[in-house]
PDB file of C-alpha atoms in Angstrom:
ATOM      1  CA  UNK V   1     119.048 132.199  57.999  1.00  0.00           C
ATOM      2  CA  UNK V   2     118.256 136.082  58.434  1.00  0.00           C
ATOM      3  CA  UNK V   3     115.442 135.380  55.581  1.00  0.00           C
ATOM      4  CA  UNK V   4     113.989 132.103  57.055  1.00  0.00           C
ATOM      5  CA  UNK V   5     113.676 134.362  60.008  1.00  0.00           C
ATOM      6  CA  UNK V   6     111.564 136.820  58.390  1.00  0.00           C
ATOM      7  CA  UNK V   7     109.508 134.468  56.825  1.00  0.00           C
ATOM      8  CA  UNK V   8     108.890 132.743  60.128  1.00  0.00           C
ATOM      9  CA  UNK V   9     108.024 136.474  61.645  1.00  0.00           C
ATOM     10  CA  UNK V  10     106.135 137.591  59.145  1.00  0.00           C
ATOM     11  CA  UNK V  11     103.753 133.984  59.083  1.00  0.00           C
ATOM     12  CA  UNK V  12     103.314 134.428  62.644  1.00  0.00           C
ATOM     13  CA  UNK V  13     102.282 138.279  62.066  1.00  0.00           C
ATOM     14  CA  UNK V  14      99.656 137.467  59.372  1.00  0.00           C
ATOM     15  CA  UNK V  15      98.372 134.224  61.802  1.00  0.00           C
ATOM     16  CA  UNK V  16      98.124 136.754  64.929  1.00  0.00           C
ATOM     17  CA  UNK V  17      96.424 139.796  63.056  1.00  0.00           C
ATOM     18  CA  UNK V  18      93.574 137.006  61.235  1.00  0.00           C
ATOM     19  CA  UNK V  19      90.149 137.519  62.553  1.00  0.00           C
ATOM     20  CA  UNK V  20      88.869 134.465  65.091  1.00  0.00           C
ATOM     21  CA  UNK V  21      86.977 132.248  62.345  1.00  0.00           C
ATOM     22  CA  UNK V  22      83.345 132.577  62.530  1.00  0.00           C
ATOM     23  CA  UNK V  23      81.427 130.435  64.435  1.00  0.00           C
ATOM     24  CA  UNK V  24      77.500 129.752  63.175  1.00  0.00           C
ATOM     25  CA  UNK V  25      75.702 129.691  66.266  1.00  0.00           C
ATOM     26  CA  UNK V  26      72.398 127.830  67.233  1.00  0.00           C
ATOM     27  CA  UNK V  27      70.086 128.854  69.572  1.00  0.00           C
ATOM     28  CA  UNK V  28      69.483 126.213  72.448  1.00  0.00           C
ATOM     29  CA  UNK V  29      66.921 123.699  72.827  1.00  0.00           C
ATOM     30  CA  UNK V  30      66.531 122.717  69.136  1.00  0.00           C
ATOM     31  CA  UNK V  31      65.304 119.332  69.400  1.00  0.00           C
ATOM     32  CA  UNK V  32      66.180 115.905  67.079  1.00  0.00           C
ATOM     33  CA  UNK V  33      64.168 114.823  64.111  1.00  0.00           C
ATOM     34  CA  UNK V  34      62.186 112.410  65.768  1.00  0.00           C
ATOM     35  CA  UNK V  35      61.327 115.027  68.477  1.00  0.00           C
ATOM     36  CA  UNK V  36      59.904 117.402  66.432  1.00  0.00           C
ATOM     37  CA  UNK V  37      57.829 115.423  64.537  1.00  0.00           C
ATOM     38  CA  UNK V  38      56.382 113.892  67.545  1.00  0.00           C
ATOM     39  CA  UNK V  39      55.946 117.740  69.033  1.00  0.00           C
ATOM     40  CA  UNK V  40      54.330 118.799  65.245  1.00  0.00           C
ATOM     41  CA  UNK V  41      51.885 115.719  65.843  1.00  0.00           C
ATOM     42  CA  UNK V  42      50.602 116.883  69.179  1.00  0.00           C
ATOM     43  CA  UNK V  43      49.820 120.550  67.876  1.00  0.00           C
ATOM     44  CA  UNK V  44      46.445 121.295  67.443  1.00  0.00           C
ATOM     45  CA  UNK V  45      45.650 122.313  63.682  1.00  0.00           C
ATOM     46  CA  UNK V  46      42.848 125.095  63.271  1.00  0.00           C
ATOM     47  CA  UNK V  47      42.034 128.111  61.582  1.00  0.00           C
ATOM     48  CA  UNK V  48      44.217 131.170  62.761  1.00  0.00           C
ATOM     49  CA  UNK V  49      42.384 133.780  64.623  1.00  0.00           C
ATOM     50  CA  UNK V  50      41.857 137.404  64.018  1.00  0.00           C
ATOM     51  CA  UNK V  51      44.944 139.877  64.165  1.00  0.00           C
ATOM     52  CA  UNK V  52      42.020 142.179  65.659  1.00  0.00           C
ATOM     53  CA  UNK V  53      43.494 144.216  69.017  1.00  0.00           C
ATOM     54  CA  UNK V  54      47.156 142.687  67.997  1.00  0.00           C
ATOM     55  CA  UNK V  55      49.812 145.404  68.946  1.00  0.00           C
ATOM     56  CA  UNK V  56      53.385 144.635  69.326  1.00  0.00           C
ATOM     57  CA  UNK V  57      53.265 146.549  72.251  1.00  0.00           C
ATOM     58  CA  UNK V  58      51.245 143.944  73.907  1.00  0.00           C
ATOM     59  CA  UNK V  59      54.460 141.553  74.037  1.00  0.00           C
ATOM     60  CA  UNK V  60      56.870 143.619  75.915  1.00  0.00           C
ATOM     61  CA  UNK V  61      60.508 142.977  74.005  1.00  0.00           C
ATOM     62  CA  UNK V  62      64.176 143.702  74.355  1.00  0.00           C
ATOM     63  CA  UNK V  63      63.864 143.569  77.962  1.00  0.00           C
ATOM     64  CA  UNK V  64      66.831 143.908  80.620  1.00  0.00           C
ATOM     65  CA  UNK V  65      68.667 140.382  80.855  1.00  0.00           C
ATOM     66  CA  UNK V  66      71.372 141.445  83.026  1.00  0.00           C
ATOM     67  CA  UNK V  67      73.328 145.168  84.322  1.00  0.00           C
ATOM     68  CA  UNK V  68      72.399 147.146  81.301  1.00  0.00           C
ATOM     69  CA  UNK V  69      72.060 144.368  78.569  1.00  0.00           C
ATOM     70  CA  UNK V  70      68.661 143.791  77.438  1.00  0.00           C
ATOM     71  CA  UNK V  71      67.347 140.874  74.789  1.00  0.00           C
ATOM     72  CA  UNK V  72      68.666 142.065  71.733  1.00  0.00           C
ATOM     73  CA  UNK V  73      72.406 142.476  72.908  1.00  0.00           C
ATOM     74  CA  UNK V  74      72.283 139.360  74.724  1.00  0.00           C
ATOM     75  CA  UNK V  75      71.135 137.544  71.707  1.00  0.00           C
ATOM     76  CA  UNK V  76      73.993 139.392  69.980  1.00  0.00           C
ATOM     77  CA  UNK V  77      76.877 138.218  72.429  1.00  0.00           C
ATOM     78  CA  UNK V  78      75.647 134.947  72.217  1.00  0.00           C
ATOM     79  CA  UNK V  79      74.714 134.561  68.182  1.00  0.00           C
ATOM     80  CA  UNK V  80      78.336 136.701  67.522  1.00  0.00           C
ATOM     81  CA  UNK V  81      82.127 136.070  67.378  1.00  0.00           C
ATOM     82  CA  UNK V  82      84.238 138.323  68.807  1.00  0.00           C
ATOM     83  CA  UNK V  83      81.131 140.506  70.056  1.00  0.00           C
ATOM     84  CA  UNK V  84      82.823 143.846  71.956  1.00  0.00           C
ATOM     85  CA  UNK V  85      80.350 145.900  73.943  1.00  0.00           C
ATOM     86  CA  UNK V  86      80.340 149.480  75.752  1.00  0.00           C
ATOM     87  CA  UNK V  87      79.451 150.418  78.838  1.00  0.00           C
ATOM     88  CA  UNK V  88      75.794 150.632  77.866  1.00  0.00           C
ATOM     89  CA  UNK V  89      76.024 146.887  76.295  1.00  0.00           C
ATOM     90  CA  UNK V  90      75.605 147.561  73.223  1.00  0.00           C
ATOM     91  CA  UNK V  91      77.818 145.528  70.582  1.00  0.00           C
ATOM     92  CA  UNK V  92      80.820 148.410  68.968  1.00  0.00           C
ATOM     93  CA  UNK V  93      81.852 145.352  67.165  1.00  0.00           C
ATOM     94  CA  UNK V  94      82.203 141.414  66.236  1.00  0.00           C
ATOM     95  CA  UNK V  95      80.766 139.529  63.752  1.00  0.00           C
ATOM     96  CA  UNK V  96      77.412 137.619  62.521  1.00  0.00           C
ATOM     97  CA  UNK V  97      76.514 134.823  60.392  1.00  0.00           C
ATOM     98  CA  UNK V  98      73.031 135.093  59.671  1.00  0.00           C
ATOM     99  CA  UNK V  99      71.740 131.336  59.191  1.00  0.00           C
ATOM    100  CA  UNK V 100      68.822 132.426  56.892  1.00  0.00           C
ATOM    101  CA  UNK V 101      71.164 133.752  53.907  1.00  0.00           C
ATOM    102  CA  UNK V 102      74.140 133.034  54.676  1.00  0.00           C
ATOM    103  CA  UNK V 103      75.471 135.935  55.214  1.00  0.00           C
ATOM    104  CA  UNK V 104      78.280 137.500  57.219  1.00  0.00           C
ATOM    105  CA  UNK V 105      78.279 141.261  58.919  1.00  0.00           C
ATOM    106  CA  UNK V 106      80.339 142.764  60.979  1.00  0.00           C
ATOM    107  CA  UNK V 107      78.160 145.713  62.169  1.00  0.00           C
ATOM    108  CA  UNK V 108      75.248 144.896  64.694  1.00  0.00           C
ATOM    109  CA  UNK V 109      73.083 147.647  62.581  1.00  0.00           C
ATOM    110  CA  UNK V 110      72.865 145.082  59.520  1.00  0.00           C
ATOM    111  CA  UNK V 111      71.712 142.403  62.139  1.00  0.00           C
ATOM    112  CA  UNK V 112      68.114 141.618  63.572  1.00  0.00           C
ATOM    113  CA  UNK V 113      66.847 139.580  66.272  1.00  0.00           C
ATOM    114  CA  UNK V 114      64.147 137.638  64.628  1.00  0.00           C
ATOM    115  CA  UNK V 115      61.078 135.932  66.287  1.00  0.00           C
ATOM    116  CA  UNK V 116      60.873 132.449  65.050  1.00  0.00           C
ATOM    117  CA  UNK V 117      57.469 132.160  65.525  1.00  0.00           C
ATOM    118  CA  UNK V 118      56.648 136.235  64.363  1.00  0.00           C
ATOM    119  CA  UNK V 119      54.687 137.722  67.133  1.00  0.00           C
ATOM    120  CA  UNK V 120      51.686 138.519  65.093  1.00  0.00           C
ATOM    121  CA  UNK V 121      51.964 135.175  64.364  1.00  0.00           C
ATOM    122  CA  UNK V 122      51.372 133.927  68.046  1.00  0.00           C
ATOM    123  CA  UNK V 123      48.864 136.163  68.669  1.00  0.00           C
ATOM    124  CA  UNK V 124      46.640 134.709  66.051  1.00  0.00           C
ATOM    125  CA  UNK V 125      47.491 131.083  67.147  1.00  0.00           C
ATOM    126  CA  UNK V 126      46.868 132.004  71.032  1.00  0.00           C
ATOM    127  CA  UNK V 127      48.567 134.697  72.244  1.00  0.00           C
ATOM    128  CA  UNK V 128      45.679 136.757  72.295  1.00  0.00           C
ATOM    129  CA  UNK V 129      44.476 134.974  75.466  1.00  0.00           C
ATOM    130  CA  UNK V 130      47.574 135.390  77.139  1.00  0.00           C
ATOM    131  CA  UNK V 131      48.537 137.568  79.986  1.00  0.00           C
ATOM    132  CA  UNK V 132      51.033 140.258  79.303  1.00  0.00           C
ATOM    133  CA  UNK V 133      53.481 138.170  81.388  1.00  0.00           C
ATOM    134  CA  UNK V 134      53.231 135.105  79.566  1.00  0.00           C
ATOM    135  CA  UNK V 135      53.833 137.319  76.112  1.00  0.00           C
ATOM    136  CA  UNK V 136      57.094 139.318  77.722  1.00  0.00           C
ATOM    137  CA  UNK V 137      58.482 135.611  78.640  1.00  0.00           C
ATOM    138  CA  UNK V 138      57.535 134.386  74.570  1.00  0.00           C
ATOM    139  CA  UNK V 139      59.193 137.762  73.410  1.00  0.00           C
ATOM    140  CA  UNK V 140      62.241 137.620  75.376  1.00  0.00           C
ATOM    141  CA  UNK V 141      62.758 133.530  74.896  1.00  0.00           C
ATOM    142  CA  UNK V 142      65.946 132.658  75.656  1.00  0.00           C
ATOM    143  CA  UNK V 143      65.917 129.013  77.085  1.00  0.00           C
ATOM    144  CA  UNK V 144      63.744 127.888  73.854  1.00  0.00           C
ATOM    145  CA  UNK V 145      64.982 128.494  69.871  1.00  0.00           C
ATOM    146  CA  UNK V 146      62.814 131.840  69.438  1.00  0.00           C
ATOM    147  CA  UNK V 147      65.192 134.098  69.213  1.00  0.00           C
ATOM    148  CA  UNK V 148      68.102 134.453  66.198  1.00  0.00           C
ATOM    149  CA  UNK V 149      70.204 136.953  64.748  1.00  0.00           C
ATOM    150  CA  UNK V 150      70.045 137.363  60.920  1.00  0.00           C
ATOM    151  CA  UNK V 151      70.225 139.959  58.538  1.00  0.00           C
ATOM    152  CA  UNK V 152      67.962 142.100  58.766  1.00  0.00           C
ATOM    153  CA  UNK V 153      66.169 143.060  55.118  1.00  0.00           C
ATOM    154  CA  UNK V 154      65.360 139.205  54.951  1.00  0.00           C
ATOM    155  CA  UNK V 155      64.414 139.069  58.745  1.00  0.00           C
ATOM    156  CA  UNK V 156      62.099 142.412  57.345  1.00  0.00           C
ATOM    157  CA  UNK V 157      61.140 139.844  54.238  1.00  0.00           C
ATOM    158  CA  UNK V 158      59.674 137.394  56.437  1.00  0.00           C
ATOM    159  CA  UNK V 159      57.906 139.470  58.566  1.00  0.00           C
ATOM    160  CA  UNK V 160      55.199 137.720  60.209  1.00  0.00           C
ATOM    161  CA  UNK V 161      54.499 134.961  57.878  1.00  0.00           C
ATOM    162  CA  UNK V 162      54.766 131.486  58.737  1.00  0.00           C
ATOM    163  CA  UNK V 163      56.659 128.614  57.006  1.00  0.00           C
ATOM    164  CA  UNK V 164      53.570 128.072  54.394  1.00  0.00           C
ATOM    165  CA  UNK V 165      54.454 131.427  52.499  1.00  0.00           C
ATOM    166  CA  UNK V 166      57.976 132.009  54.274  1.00  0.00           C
ATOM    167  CA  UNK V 167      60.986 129.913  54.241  1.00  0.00           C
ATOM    168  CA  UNK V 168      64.979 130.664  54.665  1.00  0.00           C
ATOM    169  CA  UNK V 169      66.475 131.542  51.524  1.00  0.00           C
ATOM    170  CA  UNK V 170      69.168 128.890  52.433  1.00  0.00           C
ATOM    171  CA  UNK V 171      67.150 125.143  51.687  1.00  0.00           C
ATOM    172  CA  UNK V 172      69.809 123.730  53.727  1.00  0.00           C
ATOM    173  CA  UNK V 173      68.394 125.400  56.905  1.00  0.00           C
ATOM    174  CA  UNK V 174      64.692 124.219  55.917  1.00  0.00           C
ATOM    175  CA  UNK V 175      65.569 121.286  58.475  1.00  0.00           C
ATOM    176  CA  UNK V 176      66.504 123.538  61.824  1.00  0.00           C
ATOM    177  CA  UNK V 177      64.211 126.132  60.751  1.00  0.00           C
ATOM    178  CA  UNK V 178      61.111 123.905  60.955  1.00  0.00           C
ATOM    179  CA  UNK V 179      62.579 122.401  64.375  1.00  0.00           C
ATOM    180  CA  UNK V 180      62.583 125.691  65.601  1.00  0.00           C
ATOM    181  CA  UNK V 181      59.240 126.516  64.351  1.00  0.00           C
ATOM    182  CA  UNK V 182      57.712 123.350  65.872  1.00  0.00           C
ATOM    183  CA  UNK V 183      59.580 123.220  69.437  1.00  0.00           C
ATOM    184  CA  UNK V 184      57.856 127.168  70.296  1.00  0.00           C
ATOM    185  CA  UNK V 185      55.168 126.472  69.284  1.00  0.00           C
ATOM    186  CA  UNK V 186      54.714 122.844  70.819  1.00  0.00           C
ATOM    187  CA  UNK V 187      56.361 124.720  74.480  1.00  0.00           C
ATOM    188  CA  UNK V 188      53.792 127.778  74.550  1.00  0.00           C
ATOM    189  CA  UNK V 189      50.737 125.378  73.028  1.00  0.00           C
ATOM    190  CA  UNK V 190      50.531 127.731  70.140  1.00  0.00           C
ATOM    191  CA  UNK V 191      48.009 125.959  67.151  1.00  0.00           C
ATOM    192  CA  UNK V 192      49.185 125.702  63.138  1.00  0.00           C
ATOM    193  CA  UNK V 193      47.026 125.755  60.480  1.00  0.00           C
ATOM    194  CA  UNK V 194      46.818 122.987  57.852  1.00  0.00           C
ATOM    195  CA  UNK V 195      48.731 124.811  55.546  1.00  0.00           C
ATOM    196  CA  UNK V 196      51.485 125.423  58.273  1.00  0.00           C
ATOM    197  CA  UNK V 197      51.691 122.257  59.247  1.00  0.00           C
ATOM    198  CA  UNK V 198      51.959 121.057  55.814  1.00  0.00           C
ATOM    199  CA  UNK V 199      54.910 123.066  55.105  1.00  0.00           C
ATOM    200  CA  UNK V 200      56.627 121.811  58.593  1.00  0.00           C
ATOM    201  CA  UNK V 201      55.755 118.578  57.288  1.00  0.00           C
ATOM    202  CA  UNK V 202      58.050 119.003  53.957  1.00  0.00           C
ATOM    203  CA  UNK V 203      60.560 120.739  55.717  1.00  0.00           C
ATOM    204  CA  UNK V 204      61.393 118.480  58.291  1.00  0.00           C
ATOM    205  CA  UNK V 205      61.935 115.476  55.505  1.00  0.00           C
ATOM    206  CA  UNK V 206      64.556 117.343  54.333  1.00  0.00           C
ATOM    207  CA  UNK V 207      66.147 116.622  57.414  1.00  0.00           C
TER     208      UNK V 207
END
């Protein structure tokens, strides 16, 4: 009985101690299939513009959400499982499943926020127009599936390419990736080129 005991003590000790299981996280507003095609229909397909004048600077990023917790921590809480913050917001620990790779981490340093649709990228498809308003709001997205925490050398790989030249290591995620892709740039009337839209195309009958 005294060794049943044990066992049940020592099963309950290894259940308690076990890390929450990880949780792959979306961001919100991905739309269905059907949507997204429909969306990558009604975007206008031209030639990309310059990158002349682009700065990063111009979009105004990371800023304050809420208290002391700007983009990128919020984006961390929400992406993360069992995200702990300090006083300054800033996540001490939890842990990330980066989408892209497939990846786990368990330190926020080996985790970026990625812009679906790359900055540089919108300001060659629009942006460039824009007020610095409307690029803070496209930055800082966080009603629309802009913003997603993955590991950062392949978030660094893509850089600002689009989905012609640049896809998710993981095929799998082709699918969601090109929803993504399509529902920005269908919300902020951003254009693709042929090439882009090809590759969106392809992607999304993988779905």
């Amino acid at each position: 009985m005294k060794s049943t005991m044990l066992a049940v003590v020592a099963s309950v000790a290894l259940v308690s101690t076990a890390p929450a299981p990880l949780i792959a996280r979306t961001p919100p507003n991905i739309p269905s299939t059907s949507a997204a095609q429909t969306q990558l229909t009604g975007l206008r397909v031209t030639a990309q513009g310059p990158q002349t004048g682009y700065s990063r600077d111009l979009f105004p990023h990371w800023s304050t959400i809420s208290g002391t917790c700007n983009t990128r921590e919020t984006v961390l809480q929400r992406d993360g499982t069992g995200v702990v913050t300090d006083s300054a917001c800033a996540s001490t620990s939890g842990r990330w499943f980066s989408p892209y790779d497939g990846a786990t981490w368990s330190a926020a340093s080996d985790v970026d926020i990625d812009h679906v649709v790359p900055l540089s990228n919108a300001w060659k498809s629009g942006a460039a127009s824009w007020s610095t308003s409307r690029r803070e709001t496209f930055a800082n997205d966080l009603t629309n599936p802009q913003l997603i925490a993955v590991t950062d050398n392949v978030n660094q790989a893509k850089s600002d390419q689009g989905p012609e030249s640049w896809k998710p290591p993981v095929t799998s995620y082709y699918c969601t990736y090109a929803k993504m892709w399509i529902k920005v740039k269908s919300v902020y009337s951003l254009t693709v080129t042929s090439a882009e839209k090809s590759a969106l195309t392809s992607m999304l009958n993988s779905c």
